Coordinates of C-alpha atoms and ligand atoms in Angstrom, one line a residue:
M203 CA 9.5 -6.9 271.1
I204 CA 6.1 -5.2 270.6
V205 CA 3.8 -6.0 267.7
I206 CA 1.1 -3.4 266.7
K207 CA -1.5 -4.4 264.2
G208 CA -2.9 -1.9 261.7
I209 CA -4.2 -1.7 258.1
A210 CA -1.9 -2.8 255.3
A211 CA -1.9 0.2 253.0
S212 CA 1.0 -0.4 250.6
P213 CA 2.8 -3.8 250.3
G214 CA 6.5 -4.4 251.0
I215 CA 8.8 -4.7 254.0
S216 CA 11.1 -2.1 255.5
I217 CA 13.5 -2.7 258.3
G218 CA 15.3 0.3 259.9
K219 CA 15.6 2.9 262.6
A220 CA 12.5 4.8 263.3
Y221 CA 12.2 8.5 262.8
V222 CA 9.3 9.8 264.7
V223 CA 8.0 13.1 263.5
E224 CA 6.2 15.0 266.2
D225 CA 2.9 16.4 265.1
E226 CA 3.6 19.9 263.8
D227 CA 1.7 21.9 266.4
I228 CA 0.3 25.0 264.9
V229 CA -1.0 27.1 267.7
V230 CA -3.6 29.5 266.5
E231 CA -4.4 32.4 268.7
R232 CA -7.5 34.5 268.7
V233 CA -6.7 38.1 268.1
E234 CA -9.3 40.8 267.9
I235 CA -9.0 43.1 264.9
A236 CA -9.8 46.8 265.1
R237 CA -12.7 47.8 262.9
D238 CA -10.6 49.8 260.5
R239 CA -8.2 46.9 260.1
V240 CA -10.8 44.3 259.1
K241 CA -10.5 45.0 255.3
E242 CA -6.8 44.6 255.5
E243 CA -7.2 41.2 257.3
V244 CA -9.5 39.9 254.6
R245 CA -6.9 41.1 252.0
R246 CA -4.2 39.2 253.9
F247 CA -6.3 36.0 253.7
K248 CA -6.8 36.5 250.0
H249 CA -3.1 36.8 249.5
A250 CA -2.6 33.5 251.4
Q251 CA -5.2 31.9 249.1
K252 CA -3.2 33.1 246.0
A253 CA 0.1 31.8 247.5
T254 CA -1.6 28.5 248.2
L255 CA -2.8 28.3 244.6
R256 CA 0.8 28.9 243.5
D257 CA 1.9 26.1 245.8
L258 CA -0.6 23.8 244.2
D259 CA 0.6 24.7 240.7
A260 CA 4.2 23.8 241.8
A261 CA 3.0 20.6 243.4
E262 CA 1.2 19.7 240.2
Q263 CA 4.3 20.0 238.1
K264 CA 6.1 17.7 240.6
V265 CA 3.3 15.1 240.6
L266 CA 3.2 15.2 236.8
K267 CA 6.9 14.5 236.6
V268 CA 7.0 11.8 239.3
L269 CA 3.6 10.0 239.0
G270 CA 1.9 11.1 235.9
K271 CA -1.4 12.7 234.9
Q272 CA -3.7 10.4 236.8
H273 CA -2.3 11.4 240.2
A274 CA -2.1 15.1 239.3
K275 CA -5.9 15.0 239.6
L276 CA -5.4 15.0 243.3
I277 CA -4.2 18.5 243.0
D278 CA -7.4 19.4 241.1
A279 CA -9.3 18.1 244.1
H280 CA -7.2 20.4 246.3
R281 CA -7.9 23.3 244.0
L282 CA -11.6 22.6 244.3
I283 CA -11.3 22.8 248.1
L284 CA -9.6 26.1 247.7
K285 CA -12.5 27.3 245.7
D286 CA -15.1 26.0 248.1
T287 CA -17.3 28.5 249.8
L288 CA -15.9 27.5 253.1
I289 CA -12.6 29.1 252.1
T290 CA -13.8 31.8 249.7
Q291 CA -16.7 33.1 251.8
D292 CA -17.1 31.6 255.3
V293 CA -13.6 32.6 256.5
S294 CA -14.0 36.2 255.3
K295 CA -17.4 36.4 256.8
R296 CA -16.0 35.3 260.1
I297 CA -13.2 37.8 259.9
V298 CA -15.7 40.6 259.2
G299 CA -18.5 39.4 261.5
E300 CA -16.4 38.4 264.5
R301 CA -13.6 40.8 263.9
V302 CA -11.0 38.1 264.4
N303 CA -7.6 37.4 262.8
A304 CA -7.6 35.3 259.6
E305 CA -5.7 32.4 261.2
F306 CA -8.4 32.0 263.9
A307 CA -11.3 32.4 261.4
L308 CA -9.8 29.7 259.2
S309 CA -9.1 27.2 262.0
E310 CA -12.6 27.7 263.4
A311 CA -14.1 27.0 259.9
L312 CA -11.9 23.9 259.5
D313 CA -13.0 22.6 262.9
Q314 CA -16.6 23.0 262.1
V315 CA -16.2 21.0 258.8
N316 CA -14.1 18.4 260.6
R317 CA -17.0 17.8 263.0
Q318 CA -19.3 17.2 260.1
F319 CA -16.8 14.8 258.4
E320 CA -16.3 12.8 261.6
K321 CA -20.0 12.0 261.7
M322 CA -19.9 10.4 258.3
D323 CA -20.3 6.6 258.2
D324 CA -18.6 6.2 254.8
E325 CA -14.9 5.6 255.4
F326 CA -14.1 6.9 251.9
F327 CA -15.6 10.3 252.6
R328 CA -14.3 10.5 256.1
E329 CA -10.8 10.0 254.7
R330 CA -11.4 13.0 252.3
R331 CA -11.1 15.3 255.3
H332 CA -7.3 14.9 255.2
D333 CA -7.3 16.6 251.8
L334 CA -9.2 19.5 253.4
F335 CA -6.6 19.8 256.2
D336 CA -3.8 19.6 253.7
V337 CA -5.1 22.7 252.0
G338 CA -6.0 24.3 255.3
K339 CA -2.5 23.8 256.7
R340 CA -0.9 25.3 253.6
L341 CA -3.1 28.4 254.0
L342 CA -2.2 28.7 257.7
L343 CA 1.5 28.4 257.1
H344 CA 1.3 31.1 254.5
L345 CA -0.7 33.4 256.9
M346 CA 1.9 32.7 259.6
K347 CA 4.8 33.0 257.1
R348 CA 6.1 29.6 258.1
Q349 CA 7.7 26.9 256.0
K350 CA 6.1 23.5 255.6
R351 CA 8.1 20.8 257.2
S352 CA 10.1 19.0 254.5
L353 CA 10.7 15.3 254.8
A354 CA 13.4 15.6 252.1
E355 CA 15.6 17.1 254.8
I356 CA 15.9 13.7 256.6
E357 CA 19.4 12.6 255.7
H358 CA 19.6 9.0 256.8
E359 CA 17.6 5.9 255.9
C360 CA 14.7 5.5 258.3
V361 CA 11.1 4.3 258.8
L362 CA 8.9 7.3 259.2
I363 CA 6.5 7.1 262.1
V364 CA 3.9 9.9 262.3
R365 CA 0.5 10.5 263.7
N366 CA -0.9 11.4 260.2
L367 CA 0.6 11.8 256.8
L368 CA -1.1 14.1 254.4
P369 CA -1.3 13.2 250.7
S370 CA 1.1 16.1 249.8
D371 CA 3.6 14.8 252.4
T372 CA 3.3 11.4 250.8
L373 CA 4.1 12.8 247.4
G374 CA 7.2 14.3 248.9
L375 CA 8.6 10.9 249.9
K376 CA 9.6 9.9 246.3
D377 CA 13.2 11.0 246.4
T378 CA 13.9 10.8 250.1
K379 CA 15.7 8.2 252.3
I380 CA 12.4 7.1 253.8
L381 CA 12.1 3.3 253.6
G382 CA 8.4 3.1 254.6
F383 CA 5.9 4.8 256.8
A384 CA 3.5 4.0 259.6
T385 CA 0.7 6.3 260.9
D386 CA -1.7 6.4 263.7
L387 CA -4.6 7.5 261.5
G388 CA -5.8 6.7 258.0
G389 CA -7.6 4.0 256.0
K390 CA -7.0 1.8 253.1
T391 CA -8.8 4.0 250.6
S392 CA -7.2 7.3 251.6
H393 CA -5.3 9.1 248.9
T394 CA -2.2 8.7 251.1
A395 CA -2.5 4.9 250.8
I396 CA -3.2 5.1 247.1
L397 CA -0.1 7.3 246.5
A398 CA 2.1 5.0 248.7
Q399 CA 1.2 2.1 246.5
S400 CA 2.0 4.0 243.3
L401 CA 5.3 5.2 244.7
E402 CA 5.9 1.6 245.9
I403 CA 6.6 2.7 249.4
P404 CA 5.6 0.1 252.1
A405 CA 3.0 1.6 254.4
V406 CA 0.9 0.6 257.4
V407 CA -1.8 3.0 258.6
G408 CA -4.5 3.1 261.3
L409 CA -2.1 1.9 264.0
S410 CA -3.9 4.1 266.7
D411 CA -0.9 5.0 268.9
V412 CA 2.2 3.9 267.1
S413 CA 3.6 7.5 267.1
R414 CA 3.5 7.5 270.9
R415 CA 4.9 4.0 271.4
V416 CA 7.9 4.2 269.1
K417 CA 10.9 6.5 269.9
T418 CA 13.2 7.9 267.3
G419 CA 16.1 5.5 266.9
D420 CA 14.1 2.3 267.9
L421 CA 14.6 -0.5 265.4
V422 CA 11.4 -1.3 263.6
V423 CA 10.1 -3.8 261.1
L424 CA 7.3 -2.5 259.0
D425 CA 5.3 -5.2 257.3
G426 CA 3.1 -3.7 254.6
E427 CA 1.8 -7.2 253.6
Q428 CA 0.4 -8.1 256.9
G429 CA -0.3 -4.5 258.1
M430 CA 1.9 -4.5 261.2
V431 CA 4.8 -2.8 262.9
I432 CA 7.2 -4.7 265.1
I433 CA 9.1 -2.5 267.6
N434 CA 12.6 -3.6 268.7
P435 CA 12.4 -7.0 267.0
G436 CA 14.6 -9.8 268.2
P437 CA 17.5 -11.1 266.0
E438 CA 15.4 -14.0 264.8
T439 CA 12.6 -11.8 263.6
I440 CA 15.0 -9.5 261.8
A441 CA 16.6 -12.5 260.1
K442 CA 13.2 -13.8 259.1
Y443 CA 12.2 -10.5 257.5
E444 CA 15.6 -9.9 255.9
K445 CA 15.1 -13.3 254.2
V446 CA 11.6 -12.3 253.0
Q447 CA 13.1 -9.1 251.6
Q448 CA 15.9 -10.9 249.8
R449 CA 13.5 -13.5 248.4
A450 CA 11.3 -10.7 247.1
V451 CA 14.2 -9.1 245.2
A452 CA 15.5 -12.4 243.8
E453 CA 11.9 -13.3 242.8
E454 CA 11.4 -10.0 241.0
R455 CA 14.5 -10.7 239.0
S456 CA 13.7 -14.3 238.1
L457 CA 10.2 -13.3 237.0
E458 CA 11.6 -11.1 234.2
S459 CA 12.4 -14.3 232.2
L460 CA 8.6 -15.1 232.0
K461 CA 7.8 -12.2 229.8
G462 CA 6.5 -13.3 226.5
L463 CA 6.0 -17.0 227.6
P464 CA 2.5 -18.5 227.4
A465 CA 0.4 -19.0 230.5
V466 CA 0.1 -22.7 230.1
T467 CA -0.1 -25.4 232.8
Q468 CA 2.4 -28.3 233.0
D469 CA -0.3 -30.6 231.4
G470 CA -0.9 -28.2 228.5
R471 CA -4.0 -26.2 229.4
A472 CA -3.5 -22.6 228.1
F473 CA -5.1 -19.5 229.6
R474 CA -5.3 -16.0 228.2
L475 CA -3.5 -14.0 230.8
E476 CA -4.4 -10.3 230.6
A477 CA -4.0 -7.3 232.8
N478 CA -6.4 -4.8 234.3
L479 CA -5.9 -1.2 233.3
D480 CA -7.1 1.5 235.7
S481 CA -5.5 4.5 234.2
P482 CA -3.6 5.2 230.9
E483 CA -0.4 5.9 232.9
E484 CA -0.1 2.2 233.5
L485 CA -0.2 1.4 229.8
K486 CA 3.5 1.5 229.2
N487 CA 4.0 -1.0 231.9
L488 CA 1.4 -3.4 230.4
V489 CA 3.1 -3.2 227.1
A490 CA 6.5 -4.0 228.7
L491 CA 4.9 -7.0 230.6
Q492 CA 3.8 -8.4 227.2
V493 CA 0.3 -9.1 228.5
D494 CA -2.1 -11.1 226.2
G495 CA -4.5 -8.2 226.3
I496 CA -6.5 -6.0 228.7
G497 CA -9.2 -8.0 230.3
L498 CA -10.7 -5.1 232.2
F499 CA -10.2 -1.4 231.2
R500 CA -11.8 0.5 234.0
T501 CA -12.9 3.8 232.5
E502 CA -14.1 5.5 235.7
Y503 CA -10.9 7.6 235.9
L504 CA -12.4 9.7 233.1
F505 CA -15.4 10.6 235.3
L506 CA -13.8 11.1 238.7
N507 CA -12.1 14.2 240.1
R508 CA -13.8 16.5 237.8
T509 CA -17.0 18.5 237.6
E510 CA -17.9 18.2 233.9
V511 CA -18.8 15.1 231.9
P512 CA -16.1 13.8 229.5
G513 CA -17.1 14.4 225.9
E514 CA -17.2 11.8 223.1
E515 CA -14.0 13.2 221.5
E516 CA -12.0 13.0 224.7
Q517 CA -13.2 9.5 225.4
A518 CA -12.7 8.2 221.8
K519 CA -9.1 9.6 222.0
A520 CA -8.4 8.0 225.3
Y521 CA -9.7 4.6 224.3
S522 CA -8.1 4.7 220.9
A523 CA -4.7 5.4 222.4
V524 CA -5.0 2.3 224.6
V525 CA -6.3 0.1 221.8
K526 CA -3.5 1.2 219.5
A527 CA -0.9 0.6 222.1
M528 CA -2.1 -3.0 222.5
D529 CA -1.4 -3.5 218.8
G530 CA -4.1 -6.1 217.9
R531 CA -4.4 -7.7 221.3
E532 CA -7.9 -7.5 222.8
V533 CA -9.0 -4.6 225.0
I534 CA -12.2 -5.1 226.9
I535 CA -13.5 -1.7 227.7
R536 CA -15.9 -1.6 230.6
T537 CA -18.5 1.1 230.5
A538 CA -18.1 3.3 233.6
D539 CA -19.1 1.8 236.9
I540 CA -19.8 5.0 238.8
G541 CA -21.4 4.7 242.2
G542 CA -20.6 2.6 245.3
D543 CA -17.3 4.1 246.6
R544 CA -16.6 5.7 243.2
L545 CA -18.6 8.9 243.4
S546 CA -18.4 11.3 240.6
H547 CA -19.0 15.0 240.8
I548 CA -19.9 15.4 237.2
G549 CA -23.1 17.1 238.2
I550 CA -25.6 14.4 237.1
D551 CA -28.6 13.6 239.1
G552 CA -26.7 10.6 240.6
P553 CA -26.2 8.7 243.7
K554 CA -26.1 11.1 246.6
N555 CA -26.8 10.3 250.3
E556 CA -27.6 6.6 249.6
T557 CA -27.7 4.5 252.8
N558 CA -26.3 1.6 250.9
P559 CA -24.3 3.0 248.0
F560 CA -23.0 -0.5 246.9
M561 CA -26.6 -1.6 246.5
G562 CA -27.7 1.6 244.9
L563 CA -27.5 3.5 241.7
R564 CA -24.2 2.1 240.4
G565 CA -22.8 0.9 237.1
V566 CA -25.3 0.1 234.4
R567 CA -28.2 1.2 236.6
L568 CA -26.9 4.7 236.7
F569 CA -26.2 4.8 233.0
L570 CA -29.6 3.5 232.1
R571 CA -31.0 6.5 234.0
H572 CA -28.6 8.8 232.0
L573 CA -28.9 7.4 228.5
D574 CA -27.1 10.5 227.0
L575 CA -24.0 9.6 229.1
F576 CA -24.2 5.9 228.3
K577 CA -24.7 6.5 224.5
T578 CA -21.7 9.0 224.5
Q579 CA -19.5 6.3 226.0
L580 CA -20.8 3.6 223.6
R581 CA -20.2 5.9 220.6
A582 CA -16.6 6.6 221.7
I583 CA -16.0 2.9 222.2
L584 CA -17.4 2.1 218.8
R585 CA -15.1 4.7 217.2
A586 CA -12.0 3.4 219.1
S587 CA -12.8 -0.2 217.9
L588 CA -11.4 0.8 214.5
K589 CA -7.9 0.9 216.0
G590 CA -7.7 -2.8 217.0
K591 CA -9.5 -5.5 218.8
V592 CA -12.1 -4.1 221.1
R593 CA -14.9 -5.7 223.2
V594 CA -17.3 -3.9 225.4
M595 CA -18.5 -5.0 228.8
I596 CA -21.3 -3.8 231.1
P597 CA -20.8 -3.7 234.9
M598 CA -23.4 -4.4 237.7
V599 CA -25.8 -6.3 235.5
S600 CA -28.6 -7.9 237.6
S601 CA -31.4 -8.5 235.0
V602 CA -31.7 -9.5 231.4
G603 CA -33.6 -6.3 230.7
E604 CA -30.5 -4.3 231.3
V605 CA -28.6 -6.2 228.7
I606 CA -31.4 -5.8 226.1
A607 CA -31.6 -2.0 226.9
T608 CA -27.9 -1.7 226.4
K609 CA -28.0 -3.5 223.1
K610 CA -30.8 -1.2 221.9
L611 CA -28.7 1.8 222.8
L612 CA -25.7 0.3 221.1
D613 CA -27.7 -0.1 217.9
Q614 CA -28.9 3.5 218.2
A615 CA -25.2 4.6 218.6
R616 CA -24.3 2.6 215.5
A617 CA -27.1 4.2 213.5
E618 CA -26.2 7.7 214.6
L619 CA -22.5 7.3 213.8
A620 CA -23.4 5.9 210.4
A621 CA -25.8 8.8 209.7
E622 CA -23.1 11.3 210.7
G623 CA -20.5 9.6 208.5
L624 CA -18.3 8.7 211.4
A625 CA -16.2 5.5 211.0
F626 CA -16.5 2.5 213.3
K627 CA -16.3 -1.2 213.2
E628 CA -19.8 -2.9 212.9
E629 CA -18.7 -6.0 214.8
L630 CA -18.4 -5.3 218.5
E631 CA -18.7 -8.2 220.9
L632 CA -20.7 -7.4 224.0
G633 CA -20.2 -9.1 227.4
I634 CA -21.4 -8.6 230.9
M635 CA -19.7 -8.7 234.2
V636 CA -21.0 -11.5 236.4
E637 CA -20.7 -9.8 239.8
I638 CA -24.2 -9.8 241.2
P639 CA -25.6 -13.2 242.4
S640 CA -28.8 -12.9 240.3
A641 CA -26.7 -12.8 237.1
A642 CA -24.6 -15.8 238.3
I643 CA -27.6 -17.9 239.4
H644 CA -29.8 -17.1 236.4
L645 CA -26.9 -17.0 233.9
D646 CA -28.5 -19.3 231.3
A647 CA -31.1 -16.5 230.7
F648 CA -28.4 -13.9 230.0
L649 CA -26.2 -16.0 227.8
P650 CA -28.2 -15.9 224.5
H651 CA -27.8 -12.1 224.6
V652 CA -24.1 -11.9 225.2
D653 CA -20.8 -12.9 223.5
F654 CA -18.8 -13.5 226.7
I655 CA -18.9 -13.0 230.4
S656 CA -16.3 -11.9 232.9
I657 CA -16.6 -12.7 236.6
G658 CA -16.0 -9.7 238.9
T659 CA -15.1 -11.6 242.0
N660 CA -14.6 -8.4 244.1
D661 CA -18.3 -7.6 243.9
L662 CA -19.6 -11.2 243.5
I663 CA -18.0 -12.1 246.8
Q664 CA -19.2 -8.9 248.4
Y665 CA -22.8 -9.5 247.4
T666 CA -22.9 -13.3 247.9
L667 CA -21.5 -13.1 251.4
A668 CA -23.2 -9.7 252.3
V669 CA -19.8 -8.3 253.2
D670 CA -19.1 -4.6 252.3
R671 CA -15.8 -4.8 250.5
I672 CA -14.4 -1.5 252.1
N673 CA -15.8 -1.9 255.6
E674 CA -12.8 -2.7 257.9
H675 CA -15.1 -4.2 260.5
V676 CA -16.1 -7.1 258.3
T677 CA -12.9 -7.8 256.3
H678 CA -12.4 -11.1 258.2
L679 CA -15.7 -12.3 256.6
Y680 CA -14.7 -11.4 253.0
D681 CA -13.7 -14.9 252.0
P682 CA -12.9 -16.0 248.4
Y683 CA -12.7 -19.6 249.6
H684 CA -16.2 -19.7 251.0
P685 CA -17.7 -23.0 249.6
A686 CA -20.8 -20.9 248.5
V687 CA -18.4 -18.7 246.4
V688 CA -16.6 -21.7 244.9
R689 CA -19.9 -23.4 244.1
L690 CA -21.3 -20.3 242.4
L691 CA -18.1 -19.8 240.4
D692 CA -18.2 -23.4 239.3
S693 CA -21.8 -23.2 238.2
V694 CA -21.1 -20.0 236.3
V695 CA -18.2 -21.5 234.4
Q696 CA -20.1 -24.8 233.6
T697 CA -23.2 -23.0 232.5
A698 CA -21.3 -20.6 230.2
H699 CA -19.2 -23.4 228.7
K700 CA -22.3 -25.5 228.0
R701 CA -23.7 -22.7 225.9
G702 CA -20.3 -22.2 224.1
K703 CA -19.5 -18.8 225.7
W704 CA -16.0 -18.1 227.1
V705 CA -15.4 -17.0 230.7
G706 CA -13.0 -14.4 232.0
V707 CA -12.2 -13.4 235.6
C708 CA -11.1 -9.9 236.4
G709 CA -11.5 -9.4 240.2
E710 CA -8.6 -9.3 242.6
M711 CA -8.8 -13.0 243.1
T712 CA -6.8 -13.5 239.9
S713 CA -4.0 -11.5 241.5
D714 CA -3.6 -13.7 244.5
P715 CA -1.3 -16.6 243.5
R716 CA -2.9 -18.7 246.3
A717 CA -6.3 -18.4 244.6
V718 CA -4.9 -19.2 241.1
P719 CA -5.1 -23.0 241.5
L720 CA -8.8 -22.6 242.2
L721 CA -9.3 -20.6 238.9
V722 CA -7.2 -23.0 237.0
G723 CA -9.2 -25.9 238.4
L724 CA -12.5 -24.2 237.5
G725 CA -11.3 -24.0 233.9
V726 CA -11.9 -20.4 233.2
D727 CA -10.6 -19.2 229.8
A728 CA -9.0 -15.9 230.7
M729 CA -7.7 -14.1 233.8
S730 CA -7.2 -10.4 234.0
V731 CA -4.6 -9.6 236.7
S732 CA -3.4 -6.4 238.4
P733 CA -0.1 -5.5 236.6
R734 CA 2.0 -5.7 239.8
M735 CA 1.1 -9.4 240.1
F736 CA 1.0 -10.3 236.5
L737 CA 4.3 -12.3 236.2
R738 CA 3.8 -13.9 239.6
V739 CA 0.4 -15.2 238.5
K740 CA 1.9 -16.4 235.2
Q741 CA 4.6 -18.3 237.2
A742 CA 1.8 -19.9 239.3
V743 CA -0.2 -21.0 236.3
R744 CA 2.9 -22.5 234.7
S745 CA 3.7 -24.5 237.8
L746 CA 0.3 -26.1 238.1
K747 CA -1.5 -29.1 236.5
H748 CA -5.0 -28.6 235.3
E749 CA -6.5 -32.1 235.5
P750 CA -5.8 -32.8 239.3
L751 CA -7.1 -29.3 240.1
K752 CA -10.3 -30.0 238.1
R753 CA -10.9 -33.0 240.4
L754 CA -10.1 -30.8 243.4
I755 CA -13.0 -28.5 242.5
A756 CA -15.4 -31.4 242.5
K757 CA -14.4 -31.9 246.1
A758 CA -14.3 -28.2 247.0
V759 CA -17.9 -27.6 246.0
N760 CA -19.0 -30.2 248.6
C761 CA -16.9 -28.7 251.5
S762 CA -18.8 -27.2 254.3
E763 CA -16.2 -24.6 255.4
S764 CA -13.7 -22.4 253.7
D765 CA -10.8 -23.9 255.8
E766 CA -11.5 -27.2 254.1
V767 CA -11.2 -25.6 250.7
R768 CA -8.0 -23.9 251.8
R769 CA -6.6 -27.2 253.0
L770 CA -7.5 -28.9 249.7
L771 CA -5.7 -26.2 247.8
E772 CA -2.6 -26.3 250.0
Q773 CA -2.4 -30.1 249.6
S774 CA -2.5 -29.7 245.9
Q775 CA 0.7 -27.6 245.8
Ligands
PEP36 C1 -15.1 -6.8 240.4 O1 -16.1 -6.4 241.0 O2 -14.5 -7.9 240.7 C2 -14.4 -5.9 239.5 C3 -13.4 -6.3 238.7 O3 -14.9 -4.6 239.3 P1 -14.5 -3.4 240.3 O4 -13.5 -3.9 241.3 O5 -14.1 -2.3 239.4 O6 -15.9 -3.2 241.0
MG37 MG1 -17.2 -4.8 240.3

C-alpha cells in the first residue's frame, strides 16, 4: 500500500480501479515554408482560430446547461485568450518572419509565454497558464486535424489519474463514469479545482508523480478530504473508507429533516443561521435549504472575468433578484472586495504588480480610490433594498475614516437617487466586516458609526497570524484555534455586545462543524455558512449546549497553545 499526499481540491471519497491517461503527446515538427506558401499558412492558422472559436461556443452551451452562467464565464476567459495578441499577431508574425509552419510557430509562442508564467510567484496567476494551454491545444488539434481525446469514451467506472487535467476536460467529466480524479500538477485555486467542486467530483491535485506511480487497473482510494491517494490499499483501509462513504450518504439523507428547523442549542440559545452567496446560480439551492437569510452576498462575480465595469442597471437587477428570492429574509450585500487574489480586468487603475496584494489596494481601499464605481454599487444596492430586507456591508475596513467616507458617499447616492426620482428605501443598515486586526482591536471606535459587524475569519486569521491564506507553504500555520485568534474573537463579540450591536461571522470557520462549538461559546448572533455545509452546521448547533461552551471560552482565552484549545473543544463534545 502506497500513500501519496497532495492538495485536497474537491471533497469526497472515491474507491475504484485506476485509469491512467497518458499525456497526449502532440509532437510538433518544424517545417520550412516556401516564400509563396507563407500567406496560405497564415490563412490556415486563421481557419484554426475560427474553428476554435466555434468549439468555444459549443462548450459554452454545454457549460450553461450543466453548470450555469457563472461557470460559462470561464469560456469568456478562453475567448479573451484567443483574442490575445499572442494568438492574433505573434504567431502570424513568426510564420511570416521565420517562414515556419503554423503548428511550430504556435508552440514556440506558447513555450515563451509558459516560461514567463513559470516565473510568477503568485499561484493564482501561475495556474492561469493551464487556460492558455487549453486554448493552445485546441488550436493545435485543429491545425493537425486531430480529435480531442474524449473522457466520455471511458466505459467503466474508474478513478482518473492524469498528469494534468485542463478546465475543459474537467467540464467533460459531468456525465462520465469517472468517480474522481488525481493529477500530478495543479493548485487549489485553479479553475480545474473550482469546477470539480461545483460538479461534486472528488479530486486531489499537485501529487507530483502519481501518474507514473499508478498503473491502469490498480485499486486506488482517492481521499478528497485529506488530499491523498492510496495505491493498492489493504482490505482494512478499503473497509474503513467504504464506511466513511456509507456514513456520508446516510448523513446527507438524515440532514434533510433539519430543513426549516431553528438553529437553537439544547439549552435554548438561538442563532440566525444564514448562508453565503457567491453567485446567483446558487440561489435556488439556498431557497431550498430554507436558510434564515444571506449573511454574506459576495458581489465580486459581477466584476471578474470581464473587461467592462458592470453598470447600475445590471447591478440593481442582479441584487433585486436575490433580495426578491429571499422573500423578506435579510440579505447582507457586501460591496465588492476586489484585489488580493480576486483581480479584476475591468480596466480601472487598480492593483497591478503588487508585491503583497493581500495587503494592498483591496476592498474598500480600492473603491475609495474609485468613488464612481463605489457610488454606482451603493446606488444599485439602495434601489434593490425596495424588494425586501437589505443591509450593506463594507469589506477590508482598517480605519474609522473609511466608514465615515462610505457613509458620506451613501448619503450622496441617496440624494442623487431622490433628485432623479428613482425609488429606494431610506433606511439601509450599514455594517463592516471585521477582518483586519486594527478594526478588531480598536472596535469600540468603529461601533458608533455602524449598525452591525460581521467577522470575516478568513482574513482576520490571515492578518492576525501573518499567514497568506492561499500560500501552500504556510497552510500548516493557518490556525483558527490559535489562542490569539480566540482571544481576539472573544474581545470583538464582547465589545460589540456591550455597545448593543449584533455580531455575525461569515468566514469559512462557520462551515467547519469542529469550530462551531467555539462560535456558539463565543455567543455570536449570526453565522453565515457555505451552502454545502449549512445543514451539517445546523445539526452541530442543535446538538450543543451554550452555557458550558461559554465557560469553555473563558478557559480557551488563557490557553498558551492551539492544541490546548482543540483539546478543550474535543472534551466538550
Ligand atoms: C473573510 O475574510 O472571512 C470573508 C468572508 O471574506 P472573503 O473570504 O470573501 O475575503
Ligand atoms: Mg475577507
